[in-house]
Coordinates of C-alpha atoms (C1' of nucleotides) in Angstrom, one line a residue:
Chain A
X1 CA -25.3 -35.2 17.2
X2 CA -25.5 -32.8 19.9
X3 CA -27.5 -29.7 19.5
X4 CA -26.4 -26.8 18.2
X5 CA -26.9 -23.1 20.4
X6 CA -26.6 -20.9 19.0
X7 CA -26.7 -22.3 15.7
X8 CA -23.3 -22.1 13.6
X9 CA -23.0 -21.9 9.8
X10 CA -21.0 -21.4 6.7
X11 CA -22.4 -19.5 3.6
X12 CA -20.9 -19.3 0.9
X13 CA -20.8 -17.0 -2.4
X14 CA -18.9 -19.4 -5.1
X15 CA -18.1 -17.1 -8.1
X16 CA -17.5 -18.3 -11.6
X17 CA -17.6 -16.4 -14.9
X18 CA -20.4 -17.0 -17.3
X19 CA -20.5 -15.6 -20.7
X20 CA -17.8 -13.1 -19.5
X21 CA -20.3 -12.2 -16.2
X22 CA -19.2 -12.6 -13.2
X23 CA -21.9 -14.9 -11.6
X24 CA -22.7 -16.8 -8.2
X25 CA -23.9 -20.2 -7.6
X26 CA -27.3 -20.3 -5.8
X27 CA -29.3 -23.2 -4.9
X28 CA -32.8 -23.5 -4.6
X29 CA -33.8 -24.4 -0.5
X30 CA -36.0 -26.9 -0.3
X31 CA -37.2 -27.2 3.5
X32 CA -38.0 -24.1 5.9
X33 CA -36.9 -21.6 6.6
X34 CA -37.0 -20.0 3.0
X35 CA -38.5 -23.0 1.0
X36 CA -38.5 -22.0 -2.4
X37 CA -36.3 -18.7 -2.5
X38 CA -33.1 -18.6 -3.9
X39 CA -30.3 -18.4 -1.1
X40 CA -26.2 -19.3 -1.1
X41 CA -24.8 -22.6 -0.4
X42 CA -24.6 -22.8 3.4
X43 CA -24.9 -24.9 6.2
X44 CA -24.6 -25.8 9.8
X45 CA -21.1 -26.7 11.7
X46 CA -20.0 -29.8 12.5
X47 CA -18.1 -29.7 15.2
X48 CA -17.3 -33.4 15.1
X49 CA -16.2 -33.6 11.8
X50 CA -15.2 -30.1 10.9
X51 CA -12.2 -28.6 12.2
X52 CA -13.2 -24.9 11.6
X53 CA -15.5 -22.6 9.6
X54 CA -13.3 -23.3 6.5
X55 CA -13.6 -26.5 7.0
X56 CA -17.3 -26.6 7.0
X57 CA -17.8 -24.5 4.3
X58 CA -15.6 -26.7 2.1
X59 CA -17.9 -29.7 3.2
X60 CA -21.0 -27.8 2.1
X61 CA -19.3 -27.3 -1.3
X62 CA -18.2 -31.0 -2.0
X63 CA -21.3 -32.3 -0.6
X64 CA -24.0 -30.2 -1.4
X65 CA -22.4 -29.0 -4.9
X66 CA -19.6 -31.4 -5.6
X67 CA -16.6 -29.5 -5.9
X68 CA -13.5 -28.9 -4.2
X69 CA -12.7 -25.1 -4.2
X70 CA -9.2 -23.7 -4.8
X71 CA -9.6 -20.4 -3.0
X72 CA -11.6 -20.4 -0.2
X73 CA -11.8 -16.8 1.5
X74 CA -13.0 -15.4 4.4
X75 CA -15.1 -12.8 4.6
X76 CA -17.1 -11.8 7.9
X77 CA -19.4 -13.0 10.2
X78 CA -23.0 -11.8 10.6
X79 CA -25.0 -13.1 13.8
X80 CA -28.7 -12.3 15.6
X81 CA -31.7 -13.7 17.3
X82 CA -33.5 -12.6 14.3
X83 CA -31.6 -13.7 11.5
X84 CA -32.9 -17.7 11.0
X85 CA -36.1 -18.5 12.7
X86 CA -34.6 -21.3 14.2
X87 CA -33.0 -18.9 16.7
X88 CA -30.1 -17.2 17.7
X89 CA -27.4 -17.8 14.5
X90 CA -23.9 -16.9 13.4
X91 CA -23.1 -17.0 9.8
X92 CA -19.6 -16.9 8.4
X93 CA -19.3 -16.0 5.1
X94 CA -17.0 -17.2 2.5
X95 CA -16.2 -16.5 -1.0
X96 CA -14.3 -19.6 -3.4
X97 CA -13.9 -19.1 -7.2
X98 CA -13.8 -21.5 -9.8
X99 CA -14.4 -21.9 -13.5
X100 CA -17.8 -22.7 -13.7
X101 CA -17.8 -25.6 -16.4
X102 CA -16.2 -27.6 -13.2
X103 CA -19.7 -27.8 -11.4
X104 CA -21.7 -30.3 -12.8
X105 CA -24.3 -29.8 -10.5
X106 CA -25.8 -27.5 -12.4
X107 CA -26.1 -28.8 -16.1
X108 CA -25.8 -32.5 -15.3
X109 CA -29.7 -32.7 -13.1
X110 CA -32.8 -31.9 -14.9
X111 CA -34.6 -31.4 -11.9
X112 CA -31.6 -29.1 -10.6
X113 CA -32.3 -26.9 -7.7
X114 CA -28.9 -25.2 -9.0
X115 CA -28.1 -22.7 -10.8
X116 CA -25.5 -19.4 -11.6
X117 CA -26.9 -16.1 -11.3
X118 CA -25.0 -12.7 -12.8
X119 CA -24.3 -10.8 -9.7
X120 CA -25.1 -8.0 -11.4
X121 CA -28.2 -8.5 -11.8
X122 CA -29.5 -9.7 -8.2
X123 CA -30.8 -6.9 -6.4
X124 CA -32.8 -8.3 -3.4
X125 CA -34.2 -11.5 -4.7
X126 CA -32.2 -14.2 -1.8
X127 CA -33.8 -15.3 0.9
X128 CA -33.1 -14.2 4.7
X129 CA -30.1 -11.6 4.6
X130 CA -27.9 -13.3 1.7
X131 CA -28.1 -10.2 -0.1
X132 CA -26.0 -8.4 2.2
X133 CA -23.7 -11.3 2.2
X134 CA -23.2 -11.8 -1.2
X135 CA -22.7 -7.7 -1.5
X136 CA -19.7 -7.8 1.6
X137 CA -18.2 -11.1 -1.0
X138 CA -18.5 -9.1 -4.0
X139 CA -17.0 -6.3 -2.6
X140 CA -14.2 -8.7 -0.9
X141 CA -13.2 -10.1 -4.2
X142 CA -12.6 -6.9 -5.7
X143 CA -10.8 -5.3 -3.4
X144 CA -8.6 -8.3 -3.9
X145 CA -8.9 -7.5 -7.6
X146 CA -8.0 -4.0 -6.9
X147 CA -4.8 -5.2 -4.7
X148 CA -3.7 -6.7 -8.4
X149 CA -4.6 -10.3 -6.7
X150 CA -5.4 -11.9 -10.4
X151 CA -8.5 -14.2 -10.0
X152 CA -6.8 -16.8 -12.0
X153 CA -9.0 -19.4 -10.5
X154 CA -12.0 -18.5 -12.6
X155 CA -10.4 -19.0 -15.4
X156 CA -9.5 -22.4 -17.5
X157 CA -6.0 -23.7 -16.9
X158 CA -4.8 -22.3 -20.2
X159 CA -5.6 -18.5 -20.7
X160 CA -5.2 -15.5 -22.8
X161 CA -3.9 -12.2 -21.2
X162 CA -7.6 -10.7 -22.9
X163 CA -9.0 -13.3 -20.4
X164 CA -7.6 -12.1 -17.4
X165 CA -8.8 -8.4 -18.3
X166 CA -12.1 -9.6 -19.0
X167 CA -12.4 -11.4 -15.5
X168 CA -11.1 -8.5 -13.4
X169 CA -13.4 -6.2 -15.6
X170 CA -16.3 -8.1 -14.9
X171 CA -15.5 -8.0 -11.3
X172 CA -14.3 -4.5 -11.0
X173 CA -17.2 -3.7 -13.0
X174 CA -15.7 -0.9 -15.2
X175 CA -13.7 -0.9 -18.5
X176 CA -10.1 -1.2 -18.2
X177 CA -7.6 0.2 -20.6
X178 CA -5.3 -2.7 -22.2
X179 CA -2.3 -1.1 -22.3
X180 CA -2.4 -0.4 -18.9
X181 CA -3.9 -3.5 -17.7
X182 CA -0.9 -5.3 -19.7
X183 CA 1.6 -2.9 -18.0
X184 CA 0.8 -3.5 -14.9
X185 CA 0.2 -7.1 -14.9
X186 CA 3.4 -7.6 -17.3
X187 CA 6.0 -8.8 -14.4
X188 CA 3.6 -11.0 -12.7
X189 CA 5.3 -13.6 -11.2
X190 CA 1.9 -15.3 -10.7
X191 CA 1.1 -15.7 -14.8
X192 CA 3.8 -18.1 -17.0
X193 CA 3.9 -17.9 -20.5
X194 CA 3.1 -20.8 -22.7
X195 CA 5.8 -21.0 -25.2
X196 CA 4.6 -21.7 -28.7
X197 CA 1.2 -22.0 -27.6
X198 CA -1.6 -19.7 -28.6
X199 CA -5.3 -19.5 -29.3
X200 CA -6.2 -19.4 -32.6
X201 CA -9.0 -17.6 -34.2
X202 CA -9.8 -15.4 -37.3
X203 CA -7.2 -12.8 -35.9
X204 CA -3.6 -13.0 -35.1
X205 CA -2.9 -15.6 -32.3
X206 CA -3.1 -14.8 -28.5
X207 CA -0.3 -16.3 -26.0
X208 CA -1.4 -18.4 -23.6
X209 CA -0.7 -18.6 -20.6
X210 CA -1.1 -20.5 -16.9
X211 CA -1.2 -20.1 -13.5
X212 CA 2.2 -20.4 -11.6
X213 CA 2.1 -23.1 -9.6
X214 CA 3.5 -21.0 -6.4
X215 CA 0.4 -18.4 -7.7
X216 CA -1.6 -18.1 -3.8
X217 CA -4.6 -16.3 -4.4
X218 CA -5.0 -15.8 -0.6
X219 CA -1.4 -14.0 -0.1
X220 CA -2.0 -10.5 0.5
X221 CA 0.2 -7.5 -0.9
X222 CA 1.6 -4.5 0.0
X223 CA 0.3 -1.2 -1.1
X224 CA 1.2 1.9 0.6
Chain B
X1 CA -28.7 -19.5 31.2
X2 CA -28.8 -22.1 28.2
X3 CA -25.5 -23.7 27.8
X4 CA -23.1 -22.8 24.8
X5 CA -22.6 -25.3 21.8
X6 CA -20.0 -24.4 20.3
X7 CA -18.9 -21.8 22.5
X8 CA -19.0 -18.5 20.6
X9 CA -17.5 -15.7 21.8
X10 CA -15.9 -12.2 20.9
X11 CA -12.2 -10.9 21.8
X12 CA -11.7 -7.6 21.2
X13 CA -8.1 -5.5 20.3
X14 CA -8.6 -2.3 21.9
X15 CA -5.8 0.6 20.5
X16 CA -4.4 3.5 22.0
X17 CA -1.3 5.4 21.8
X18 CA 0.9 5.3 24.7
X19 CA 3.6 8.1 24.4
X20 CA 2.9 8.2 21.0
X21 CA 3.6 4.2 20.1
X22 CA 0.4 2.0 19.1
X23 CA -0.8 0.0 22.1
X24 CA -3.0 -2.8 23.0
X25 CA -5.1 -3.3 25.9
X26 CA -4.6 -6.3 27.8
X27 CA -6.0 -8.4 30.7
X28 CA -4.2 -10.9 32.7
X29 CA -6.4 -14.0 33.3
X30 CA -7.7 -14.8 36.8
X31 CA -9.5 -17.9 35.8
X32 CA -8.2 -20.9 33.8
X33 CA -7.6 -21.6 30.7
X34 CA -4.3 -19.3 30.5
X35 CA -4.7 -18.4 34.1
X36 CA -1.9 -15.5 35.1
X37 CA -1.2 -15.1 31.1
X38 CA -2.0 -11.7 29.8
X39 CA -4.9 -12.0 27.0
X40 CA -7.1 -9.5 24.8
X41 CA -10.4 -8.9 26.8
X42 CA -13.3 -11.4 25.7
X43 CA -16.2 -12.4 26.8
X44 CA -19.0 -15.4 25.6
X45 CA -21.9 -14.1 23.8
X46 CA -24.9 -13.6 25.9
X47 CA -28.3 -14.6 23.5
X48 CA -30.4 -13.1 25.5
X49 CA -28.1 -9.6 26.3
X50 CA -26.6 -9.5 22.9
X51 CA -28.1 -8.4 19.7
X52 CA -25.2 -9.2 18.3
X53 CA -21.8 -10.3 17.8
X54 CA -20.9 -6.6 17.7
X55 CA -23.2 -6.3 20.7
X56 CA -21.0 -8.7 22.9
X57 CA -18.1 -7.0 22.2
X58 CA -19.1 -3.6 23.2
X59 CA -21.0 -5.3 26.4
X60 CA -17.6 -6.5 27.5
X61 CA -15.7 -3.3 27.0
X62 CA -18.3 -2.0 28.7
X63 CA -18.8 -4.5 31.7
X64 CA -14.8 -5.3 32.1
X65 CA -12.9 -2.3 30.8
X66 CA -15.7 0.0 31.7
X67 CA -15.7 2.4 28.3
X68 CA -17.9 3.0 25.7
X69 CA -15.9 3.0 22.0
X70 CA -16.3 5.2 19.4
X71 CA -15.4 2.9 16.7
X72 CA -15.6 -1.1 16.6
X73 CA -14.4 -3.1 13.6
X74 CA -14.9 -6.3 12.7
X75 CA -12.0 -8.2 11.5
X76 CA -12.2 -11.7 11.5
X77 CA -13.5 -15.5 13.0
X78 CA -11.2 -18.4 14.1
X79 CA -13.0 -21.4 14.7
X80 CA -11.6 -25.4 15.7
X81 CA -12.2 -27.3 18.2
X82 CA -8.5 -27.2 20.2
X83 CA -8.8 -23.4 20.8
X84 CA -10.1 -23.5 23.7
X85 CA -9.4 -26.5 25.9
X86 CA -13.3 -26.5 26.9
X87 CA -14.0 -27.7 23.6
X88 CA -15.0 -26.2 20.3
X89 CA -15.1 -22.5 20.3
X90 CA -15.6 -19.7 17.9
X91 CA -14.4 -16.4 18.4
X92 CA -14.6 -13.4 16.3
X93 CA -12.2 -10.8 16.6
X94 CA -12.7 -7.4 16.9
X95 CA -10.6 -4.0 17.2
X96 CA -11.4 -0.8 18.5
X97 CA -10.1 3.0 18.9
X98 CA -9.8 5.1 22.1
X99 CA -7.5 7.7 23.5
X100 CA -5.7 5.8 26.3
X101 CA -6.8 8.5 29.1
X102 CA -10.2 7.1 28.3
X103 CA -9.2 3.8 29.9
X104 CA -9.5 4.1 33.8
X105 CA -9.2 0.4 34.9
X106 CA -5.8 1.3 34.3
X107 CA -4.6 3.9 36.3
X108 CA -7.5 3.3 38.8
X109 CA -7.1 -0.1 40.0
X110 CA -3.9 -0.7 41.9
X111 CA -4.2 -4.5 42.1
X112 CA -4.7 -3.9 38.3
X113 CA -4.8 -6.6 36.3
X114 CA -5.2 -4.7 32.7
X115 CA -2.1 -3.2 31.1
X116 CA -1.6 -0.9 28.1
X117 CA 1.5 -2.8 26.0
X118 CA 3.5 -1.6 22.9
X119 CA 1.9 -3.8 19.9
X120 CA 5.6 -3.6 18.4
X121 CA 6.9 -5.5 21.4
X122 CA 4.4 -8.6 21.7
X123 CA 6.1 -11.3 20.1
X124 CA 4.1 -15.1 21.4
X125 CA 3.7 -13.5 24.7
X126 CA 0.2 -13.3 25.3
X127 CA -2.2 -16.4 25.8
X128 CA -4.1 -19.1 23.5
X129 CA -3.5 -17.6 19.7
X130 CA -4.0 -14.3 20.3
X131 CA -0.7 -13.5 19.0
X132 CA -2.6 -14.3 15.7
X133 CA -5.5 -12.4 16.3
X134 CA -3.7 -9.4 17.7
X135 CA -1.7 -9.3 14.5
X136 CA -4.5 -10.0 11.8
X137 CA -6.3 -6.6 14.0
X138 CA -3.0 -4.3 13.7
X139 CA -3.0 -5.4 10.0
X140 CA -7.0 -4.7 9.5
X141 CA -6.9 -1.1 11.2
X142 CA -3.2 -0.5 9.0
X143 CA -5.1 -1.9 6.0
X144 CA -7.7 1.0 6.9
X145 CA -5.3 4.0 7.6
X146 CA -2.9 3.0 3.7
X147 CA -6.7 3.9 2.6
X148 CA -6.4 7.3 4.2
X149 CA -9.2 6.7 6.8
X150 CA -7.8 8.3 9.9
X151 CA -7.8 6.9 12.9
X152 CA -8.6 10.4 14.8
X153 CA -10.5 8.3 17.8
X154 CA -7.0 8.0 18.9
X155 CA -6.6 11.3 19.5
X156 CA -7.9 13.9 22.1
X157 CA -10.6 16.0 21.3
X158 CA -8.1 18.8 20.0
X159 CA -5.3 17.6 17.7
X160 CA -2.6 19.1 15.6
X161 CA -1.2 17.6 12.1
X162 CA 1.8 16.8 13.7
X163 CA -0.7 14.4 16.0
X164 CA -2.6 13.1 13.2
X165 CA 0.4 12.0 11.5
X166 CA 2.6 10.9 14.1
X167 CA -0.9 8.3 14.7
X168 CA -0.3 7.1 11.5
X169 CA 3.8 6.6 11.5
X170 CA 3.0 4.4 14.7
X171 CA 0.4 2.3 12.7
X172 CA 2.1 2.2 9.6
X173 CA 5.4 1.5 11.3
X174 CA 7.1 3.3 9.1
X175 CA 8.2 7.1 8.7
X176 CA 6.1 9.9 6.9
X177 CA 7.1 12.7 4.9
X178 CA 5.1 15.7 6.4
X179 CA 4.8 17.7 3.2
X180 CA 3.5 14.3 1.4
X181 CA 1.2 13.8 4.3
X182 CA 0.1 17.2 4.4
X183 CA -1.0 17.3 1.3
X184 CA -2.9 14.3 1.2
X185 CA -5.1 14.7 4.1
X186 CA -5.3 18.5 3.6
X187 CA -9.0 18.0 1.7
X188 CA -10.0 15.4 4.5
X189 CA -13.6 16.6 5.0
X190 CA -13.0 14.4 8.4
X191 CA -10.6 17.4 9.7
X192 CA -12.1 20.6 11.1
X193 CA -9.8 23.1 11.2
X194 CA -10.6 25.3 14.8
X195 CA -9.9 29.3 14.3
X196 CA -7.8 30.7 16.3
X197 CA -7.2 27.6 18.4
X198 CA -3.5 26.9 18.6
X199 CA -1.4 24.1 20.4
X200 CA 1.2 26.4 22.2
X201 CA 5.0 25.6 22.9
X202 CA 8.5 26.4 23.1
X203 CA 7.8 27.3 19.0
X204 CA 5.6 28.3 16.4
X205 CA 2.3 27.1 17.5
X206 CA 0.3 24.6 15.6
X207 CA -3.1 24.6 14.3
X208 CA -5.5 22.4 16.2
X209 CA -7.9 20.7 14.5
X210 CA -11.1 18.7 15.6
X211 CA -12.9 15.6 14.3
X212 CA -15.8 16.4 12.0
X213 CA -19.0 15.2 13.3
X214 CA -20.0 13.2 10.5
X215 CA -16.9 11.4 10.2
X216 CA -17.4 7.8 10.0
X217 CA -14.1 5.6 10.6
X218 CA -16.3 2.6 8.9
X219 CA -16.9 3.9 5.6
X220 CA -14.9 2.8 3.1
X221 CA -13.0 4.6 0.3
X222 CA -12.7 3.9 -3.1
X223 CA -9.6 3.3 -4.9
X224 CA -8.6 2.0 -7.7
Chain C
dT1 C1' 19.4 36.0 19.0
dC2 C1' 18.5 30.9 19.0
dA3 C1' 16.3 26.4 19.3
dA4 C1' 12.4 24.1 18.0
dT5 C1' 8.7 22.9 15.5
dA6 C1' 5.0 24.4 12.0
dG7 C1' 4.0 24.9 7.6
dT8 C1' 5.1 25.4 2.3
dG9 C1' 7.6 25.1 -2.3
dT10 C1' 9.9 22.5 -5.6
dC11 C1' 12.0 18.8 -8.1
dT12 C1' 11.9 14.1 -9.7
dC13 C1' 10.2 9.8 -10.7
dT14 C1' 6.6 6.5 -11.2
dT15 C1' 2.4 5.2 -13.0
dA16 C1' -2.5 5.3 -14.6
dG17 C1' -5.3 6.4 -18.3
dA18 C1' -6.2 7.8 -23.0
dC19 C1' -5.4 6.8 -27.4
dA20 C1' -2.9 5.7 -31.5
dA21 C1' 0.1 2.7 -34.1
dT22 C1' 1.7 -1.7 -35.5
dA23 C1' 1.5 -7.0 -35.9
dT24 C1' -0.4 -11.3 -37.3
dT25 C1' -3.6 -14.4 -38.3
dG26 C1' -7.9 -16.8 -41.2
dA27 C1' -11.0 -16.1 -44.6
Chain D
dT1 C1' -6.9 -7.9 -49.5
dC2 C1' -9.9 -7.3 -45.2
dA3 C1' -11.7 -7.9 -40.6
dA4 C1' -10.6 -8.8 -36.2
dT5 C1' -8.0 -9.0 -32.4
dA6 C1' -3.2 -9.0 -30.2
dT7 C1' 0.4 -6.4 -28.8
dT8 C1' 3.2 -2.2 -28.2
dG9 C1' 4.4 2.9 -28.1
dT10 C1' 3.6 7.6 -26.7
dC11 C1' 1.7 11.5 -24.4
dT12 C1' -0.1 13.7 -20.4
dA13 C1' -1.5 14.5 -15.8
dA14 C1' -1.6 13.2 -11.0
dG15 C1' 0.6 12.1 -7.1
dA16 C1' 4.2 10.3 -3.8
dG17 C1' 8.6 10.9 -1.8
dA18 C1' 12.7 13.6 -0.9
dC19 C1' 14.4 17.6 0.6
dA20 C1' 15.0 22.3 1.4
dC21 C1' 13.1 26.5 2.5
dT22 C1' 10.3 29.9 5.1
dA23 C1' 7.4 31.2 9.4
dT24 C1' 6.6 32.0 14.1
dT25 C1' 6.8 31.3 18.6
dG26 C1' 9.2 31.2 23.7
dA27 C1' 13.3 31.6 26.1

DNA sequence: TCAATAGTGTCTCTTAGACAATATTGA
DNA sequence: TCAATATTGTCTAAGAGACACTATTGA
């Protein structure tokens, strides 16, 4: 393959909920640069088998982590002699969601090199500039959230209405009032009821709902 | 200098207003590909002269367009390999702010080959895809003014309200209601109100205003 | 005085947020 | 029945849009 220069990548911040956090996937590196820290999923373009930056970034995540990503969002591009020791690099960033009990990588290898972080809770600990990236994908994601984009795709096909407040809550990062979050989510064309099917606990019985299949995460909407 | 692989480059939308419509400054090719077609400047990185992607852009503006801008955005990265028929290519896309009596290439060159044309009126005329990227830049600075950042590097030095909003009808596209307007931009830390300055006419003169020096067109703004 | 534009006041309607009230289940 | 959560109703305040009114200049 012919040399890259400068070199071109894809990083990217895959978000998932765990235990009602919202959390990114992070793997272990295990050559230099960085051996040993903590960095996102990335990896160099192929220009041979990769017909753009979206492109490689979804190889990264089916080969490196084994999944195929429903939303796959872009959002900037970061670039400098200093940035990889290798030399001169441009980095794409991209954010994907998905529920996290759909990547095995992490529970299914003992010696994994894999694992989810809260978000919250990662204040400088990546290697090379990843904390910068991951910030500009967290705060890409919830501007979506704020636009009243529903990040549907972190959640399990079937869903309670409590379970979309609790995923933009965790990404928004504040408390959110349920009467208001049900008004204003109420004419979603994006959310079909499941009729006659609830979830059942020791309290009266939640509708469920699903994703409508026409639901595109990436659609933009107007706000004035 | 070491050959590009991929070839990375940066292509910026420069804005103006032109008798008060939103404009875009645009170069007609003199070398193939697109020879004769009318482009957005852009230039290849240059490792060695560029810090950055950022870096590039602001070299070219500099080098081709001769001006320095206030205000450089970064909105977004296409990447495949039939871009550009000299093989794979990257190119991030940039926008950036300037009162159009800035520009000299313009007015200055009389074998000119740089134009100021109406953003509203460039439907698939200009060369490779930047139709695309021209569009995704108008809706990344719009994005920026719905938040109530104001895009006072349009404007001269001196402004009135009347200038400020008309700036914004031509970026929105749409009409707005002064008193509506008025009202929410009338605790803009960003405007300076001058004393005893007044734009003069045929009528009751209007309050000029000034930028505030610490404006910052980047920063964000929360909303919820 | 009049034309023209600057600048302000007021009304209505929508909506977010706060908070309370009601509903429905399993134990 | 009670605990727990789902779901809905109501009040209030803020703010946008529409539109009309007043203000101030030069001609």
């Amino acid at each position: 393959m012919k040399e890259l220069f400068p070199l071109v990548s894809a990083d990217i911040a895959l978000f998932s909920l765990v235990d009602g956090q919202l959390a990114v996937l992070l793997g272990k590196r295990s050559n230099v640069p960085g051996r040993g820290q903590w960095a996102l999923p990335g990896g160099v373009l192929d220009p041979d088998a990769d017909k753009s930056l979206e492109a490689t970034a979804r190889r990264i995540l089916r080969t490196k982590m084994a999944v195929d990503v429903p939303v796959l969002e872009q959002v900037m591009t970061v670039s400098g002699p200093k940035r990889d020791p290798r030399g001169y690099s441009i980095s794409t960033v991209f954010y994907a969601l998905l529920p996290c009990d759909q990547v095995s990588a992490v529970a299914g290898d003992k010696t994994s090199e894999v694992k989810w972080a809260a978000v919250a809770t990662l204040k400088d600990k990546l290697a090379f500039d990843h904390n910068t990236l991951l910030d500009a994908a967290t705060l890409s994601l919830r501007d979506k959230v704020k636009r009243r984009i529903l990040p549907l795709h972190l959640l399990p096909e079937k869903f309670t209405l409590t379970d979309v407040q609790n995923a933009c809550k965790s990404i928004l990062g504040r408390e959110l009032d349920k009467a208001s979050f049900r008004r204003q989510i109420k004419d979603e064309p994006s959310l079909v009821e499941l009729p006659g099917e609830f979830l059942r606990g020791p309290q009266r019985p939640a509708q469920l709902y699903s994703r409508a299949p026409s639901f595109n995460f990436a659609s933009t909407r107007e706000y004035r």
